[in-house]
Amino acid sequence: MDIPRIFNVSESAHRIHNPFTPEKLATLGAALRLEPGTCVLDLGSGSGEMLCTWARDYGITGTGIDLSQLFTGQAKLRAQELGVADRVEFIHGDAAGYIASEKVGVAACLGATWIGGGVAGTIELLAKSLLTGGIILIGEPYWLRLPATEEIAKGCHAGSISDFLVLPKLLASFGGLGYDVVEMVLSDQDGWDRYEAAKWLTLRRWLEANPGDSFAEEVRAELTSGPGRYAAYTREYLGWGVFALMPR
Ligand code: SAH
């Protein structure tokens, strides 16, 4: 049980598996005015940077669930490194349908909303773990500019144009689901560069260390096409942000 191998290779050196920088993650934590002792649930927790740094900086406790064995292992090591292993727990597994045994003050899914079958389904799932007065966090892409063709959408790794909305429509869609948007922190092109460009050196080093691996062809193809594709499509067309929601 794991995610497709290409992500475990290309993002093996990432601490944050989305276009947020460490500064943006800290800004988000501060924006939420987290009280020490707040419980945070994180579905698709990746390498655990959000829970670990918020435990260190804001005194939260947390549980993260992630399907990547590699990332979950890295999250546990990060918790030890930051001295918060007694406050955050990381579980390797499928987060689809996961409901916390004790309700939480913040329930999050950043960059993995397929876990609940899309944004609406993920909000519904997270709501089942949420205390009254709690906050749901959704990290999701949106179109900076609406692509003129489906080919452009595919260049951004979207299945189609309809996979994402422009920002005003995304914000309105949360209202349509019965939620107030109470905060948001948006990434920028520098953040996207850190997320995407950081994959290339990792891919290159992997190729050098694994010349005979049967997976090398796929990794080579990704390294060859990735930079140009990113510059032409994702960097120009896609935004990304984390939206803080409270039920109306
Ligand atoms: N929230 C993290 C990771 C985002 S990347 C961060 O911002 O850094 C998407 C993550 O979802 C990856 O870590 C991947 O392993 C995880 N994932 C994908 N499908 C999943 C599933 N069904 N259940 C739990 N985690 C999943």
Coordinates of C-alpha atoms and ligand atoms in Angstrom, one line a residue:
M1 CA 0.0 0.0 0.0
D2 CA 1.8 3.1 -1.2
I3 CA 1.6 6.1 -3.6
P4 CA 3.0 5.9 -7.2
R5 CA 6.8 5.5 -7.1
I6 CA 7.6 8.6 -9.0
F7 CA 6.5 10.8 -6.1
N8 CA 8.5 8.8 -3.6
V9 CA 11.5 9.5 -5.8
S10 CA 11.0 13.1 -7.0
E11 CA 9.8 14.4 -3.6
S12 CA 12.1 12.3 -1.4
A13 CA 14.1 15.4 -0.3
H14 CA 11.0 17.7 0.2
R15 CA 9.9 18.6 3.6
I16 CA 6.8 20.4 2.3
H17 CA 5.1 18.6 -0.6
N18 CA 3.2 21.6 -2.0
P19 CA 4.0 25.1 -3.2
F20 CA 4.2 26.5 0.4
T21 CA 7.5 27.7 1.8
P22 CA 8.4 27.2 5.5
E23 CA 7.5 31.0 5.9
K24 CA 4.0 30.4 4.4
L25 CA 3.4 27.5 6.7
A26 CA 4.4 29.6 9.7
T27 CA 2.2 32.5 8.5
L28 CA -0.7 30.1 8.2
G29 CA -0.2 28.8 11.8
A30 CA 0.0 32.4 13.1
A31 CA -3.0 33.4 11.1
L32 CA -5.1 30.7 12.7
R33 CA -4.3 32.0 16.2
L34 CA -3.7 28.5 17.4
E35 CA -4.0 28.0 21.2
P36 CA -1.4 25.7 22.8
G37 CA -2.9 22.2 23.2
T38 CA -5.2 22.5 20.1
C39 CA -5.5 19.1 18.4
V40 CA -4.8 19.1 14.7
L41 CA -5.8 16.3 12.3
D42 CA -3.9 16.2 9.0
L43 CA -5.0 13.9 6.2
G44 CA -2.2 13.3 3.6
S45 CA 0.3 14.7 6.1
G46 CA 3.3 14.0 3.8
S47 CA 6.6 14.4 5.7
G48 CA 4.9 16.0 8.6
E49 CA 6.3 19.6 8.4
M50 CA 3.1 21.3 9.3
L51 CA 2.3 19.3 12.4
C52 CA 6.0 19.2 13.6
T53 CA 6.7 22.9 13.2
W54 CA 3.3 23.9 14.6
A55 CA 3.9 21.6 17.6
R56 CA 7.2 23.4 18.1
D57 CA 6.1 27.0 17.4
Y58 CA 2.4 27.0 18.6
G59 CA 2.2 24.1 21.1
I60 CA -0.4 22.1 19.2
T61 CA -0.7 18.3 19.3
G62 CA -1.5 16.4 16.2
T63 CA -2.1 13.2 14.2
G64 CA -1.2 12.8 10.5
I65 CA -2.1 10.0 8.2
D66 CA -0.3 9.4 4.9
L67 CA -0.2 6.7 2.3
S68 CA 3.6 7.1 1.6
Q69 CA 5.7 4.9 3.8
L70 CA 8.7 6.9 3.0
F71 CA 7.1 10.3 3.9
T72 CA 5.6 8.9 7.1
G73 CA 9.0 7.7 8.2
Q74 CA 10.5 11.1 7.4
A75 CA 7.7 12.7 9.4
K76 CA 8.5 10.6 12.5
L77 CA 12.2 11.5 12.2
R78 CA 11.4 15.2 11.8
A79 CA 9.3 15.0 15.0
Q80 CA 12.2 13.6 16.9
E81 CA 14.6 16.2 15.4
L82 CA 12.3 19.1 16.5
G83 CA 11.7 17.5 19.9
V84 CA 8.0 17.1 19.5
A85 CA 7.7 13.3 19.1
D86 CA 5.6 13.2 22.3
R87 CA 3.0 15.6 20.8
V88 CA 2.6 14.4 17.2
E89 CA 1.8 11.0 15.8
F90 CA 2.2 9.8 12.2
I91 CA 0.3 6.9 10.9
H92 CA 1.1 5.1 7.6
G93 CA -2.2 4.3 5.8
D94 CA -5.1 5.3 3.6
A95 CA -6.8 8.4 5.0
A96 CA -9.9 7.9 2.9
G97 CA -12.8 7.7 5.4
Y98 CA -10.5 8.4 8.4
I99 CA -12.4 10.0 11.4
A100 CA -10.5 11.0 14.5
S101 CA -11.5 9.1 17.7
E102 CA -11.5 12.4 19.6
K103 CA -12.7 15.5 17.8
V104 CA -10.1 18.1 16.9
G105 CA -9.9 21.9 16.8
V106 CA -8.3 21.9 13.3
A107 CA -8.9 19.3 10.6
A108 CA -6.7 19.7 7.5
C109 CA -6.1 18.3 4.1
L110 CA -3.4 20.2 2.2
G111 CA -2.9 19.2 -1.4
A112 CA -4.6 15.8 -1.2
T113 CA -8.4 16.4 -1.6
W114 CA -8.8 13.3 -3.8
I115 CA -8.7 11.5 -0.4
G116 CA -12.4 12.5 0.1
G117 CA -13.2 12.3 -3.7
G118 CA -12.7 16.1 -4.2
V119 CA -13.0 19.3 -2.2
A120 CA -16.7 18.9 -1.2
G121 CA -16.2 15.3 -0.1
T122 CA -13.0 16.1 1.8
I123 CA -14.7 18.9 3.7
E124 CA -17.5 16.5 4.6
L125 CA -15.0 13.9 5.8
L126 CA -13.0 16.5 7.8
A127 CA -16.2 17.9 9.4
K128 CA -16.8 14.5 11.0
S129 CA -13.7 14.9 13.1
L130 CA -14.3 18.6 14.0
L131 CA -15.2 20.1 17.4
T132 CA -17.9 22.8 17.4
G133 CA -16.1 26.1 16.7
G134 CA -13.2 24.3 15.0
I135 CA -11.6 25.1 11.7
I136 CA -11.2 23.1 8.5
L137 CA -8.2 23.7 6.3
I138 CA -8.2 22.9 2.6
G139 CA -5.1 23.3 0.5
E140 CA -6.1 23.3 -3.2
P141 CA -4.9 24.6 -6.6
Y142 CA -6.9 27.2 -8.5
W143 CA -6.5 28.8 -11.9
L144 CA -4.6 32.0 -11.9
R145 CA -5.8 32.4 -15.5
L146 CA -8.4 30.1 -17.0
P147 CA -6.6 27.9 -19.7
A148 CA -7.8 28.6 -23.2
T149 CA -7.5 24.9 -24.1
E150 CA -7.7 21.4 -22.5
E151 CA -4.1 20.9 -23.6
I152 CA -2.9 23.7 -21.3
A153 CA -4.8 22.1 -18.4
K154 CA -3.2 18.8 -19.1
G155 CA 0.2 20.6 -19.2
C156 CA -0.6 21.6 -15.6
H157 CA -1.2 17.9 -14.7
A158 CA -4.9 18.7 -14.4
G159 CA -7.3 16.1 -15.9
S160 CA -9.3 18.9 -17.4
I161 CA -10.1 22.6 -17.1
S162 CA -13.0 21.7 -14.9
D163 CA -10.8 20.1 -12.2
F164 CA -10.1 23.6 -10.8
L165 CA -11.8 26.9 -10.4
V166 CA -10.6 30.5 -10.5
L167 CA -10.0 32.0 -7.0
P168 CA -13.3 34.0 -6.7
K169 CA -15.3 30.9 -7.8
L170 CA -13.4 28.6 -5.4
L171 CA -14.1 31.0 -2.5
A172 CA -17.7 31.2 -3.5
S173 CA -17.9 27.4 -3.7
F174 CA -17.0 27.1 0.0
G175 CA -20.0 29.4 0.7
G176 CA -22.1 27.1 -1.4
L177 CA -21.1 24.2 0.8
G178 CA -22.3 26.1 3.9
Y179 CA -18.9 27.4 5.1
D180 CA -17.4 30.8 5.8
V181 CA -13.9 31.4 4.5
V182 CA -12.3 32.8 7.7
E183 CA -8.6 33.0 6.5
M184 CA -6.5 32.1 3.6
V185 CA -2.7 32.0 2.8
L186 CA -1.8 31.8 -0.9
S187 CA 1.4 30.5 -2.3
D188 CA 3.4 32.5 -5.0
Q189 CA 5.7 31.7 -7.9
D190 CA 8.7 31.4 -5.6
G191 CA 6.9 28.8 -3.6
W192 CA 6.0 26.9 -6.8
D193 CA 9.6 27.1 -7.8
R194 CA 10.7 25.6 -4.5
Y195 CA 8.2 22.8 -4.9
E196 CA 8.8 22.0 -8.5
A197 CA 12.4 22.9 -9.2
A198 CA 13.6 21.1 -6.0
K199 CA 12.4 17.9 -7.7
W200 CA 15.0 18.2 -10.5
L201 CA 18.2 17.9 -8.5
T202 CA 16.6 15.0 -6.5
L203 CA 15.7 13.2 -9.9
R204 CA 19.2 13.8 -11.2
R205 CA 20.9 12.4 -8.1
W206 CA 18.6 9.4 -8.1
L207 CA 19.5 8.7 -11.7
E208 CA 23.2 8.8 -10.8
A209 CA 22.7 6.5 -7.8
N210 CA 20.4 4.0 -9.7
P211 CA 21.8 3.6 -13.2
G212 CA 20.5 0.1 -13.8
D213 CA 17.1 0.5 -12.2
S214 CA 14.1 -0.4 -14.4
F215 CA 12.5 2.8 -13.2
A216 CA 15.3 5.0 -14.6
E217 CA 13.6 5.6 -17.9
E218 CA 10.5 7.2 -16.3
V219 CA 12.7 9.3 -14.0
R220 CA 14.9 10.4 -16.9
A221 CA 11.8 11.4 -18.9
E222 CA 10.5 13.4 -16.0
L223 CA 13.8 15.2 -15.6
T224 CA 14.1 16.0 -19.3
S225 CA 10.6 17.3 -19.8
G226 CA 9.8 18.6 -16.3
P227 CA 11.5 22.1 -16.3
G228 CA 10.1 23.2 -19.7
R229 CA 6.6 21.9 -19.0
Y230 CA 6.6 23.6 -15.5
A231 CA 7.7 27.0 -16.9
A232 CA 5.1 26.9 -19.8
Y233 CA 2.1 25.7 -17.8
T234 CA 1.9 25.3 -14.0
R235 CA 4.1 28.3 -13.2
E236 CA 1.9 30.6 -15.4
Y237 CA -1.5 29.1 -14.9
L238 CA -1.9 27.5 -11.4
G239 CA -2.2 29.1 -8.1
W240 CA -2.4 27.3 -4.8
G241 CA -3.6 28.2 -1.4
V242 CA -4.8 27.1 2.0
F243 CA -8.4 28.1 2.9
A244 CA -9.6 28.1 6.5
L245 CA -13.3 27.3 6.8
M246 CA -15.9 27.3 9.6
P247 CA -19.5 26.0 9.1
R248 CA -22.1 28.7 9.0
Ligands
SAH1 N1 0.0 17.8 3.1 C1 1.4 17.4 2.8 C2 1.5 16.5 1.6 C3 0.8 17.0 0.3 S1 1.3 15.9 -1.1 C4 2.2 18.6 2.6 O1 1.6 19.7 2.3 O2 3.4 18.6 2.6 C5 0.0 14.7 -1.1 C6 0.2 13.7 0.0 O3 -1.0 12.8 0.0 C7 1.4 12.8 -0.2 O4 2.1 12.8 1.0 C8 0.8 11.4 -0.4 O5 1.6 10.4 0.1 C9 -0.5 11.5 0.3 N2 -1.6 10.6 -0.1 C10 -2.0 10.3 -1.4 N3 -3.1 9.5 -1.3 C11 -3.4 9.3 0.0 C12 -4.4 8.6 0.7 N4 -5.3 7.9 0.1 N5 -4.4 8.6 2.1 C13 -3.4 9.3 2.7 N6 -2.4 10.0 2.1 C14 -2.4 10.0 0.8

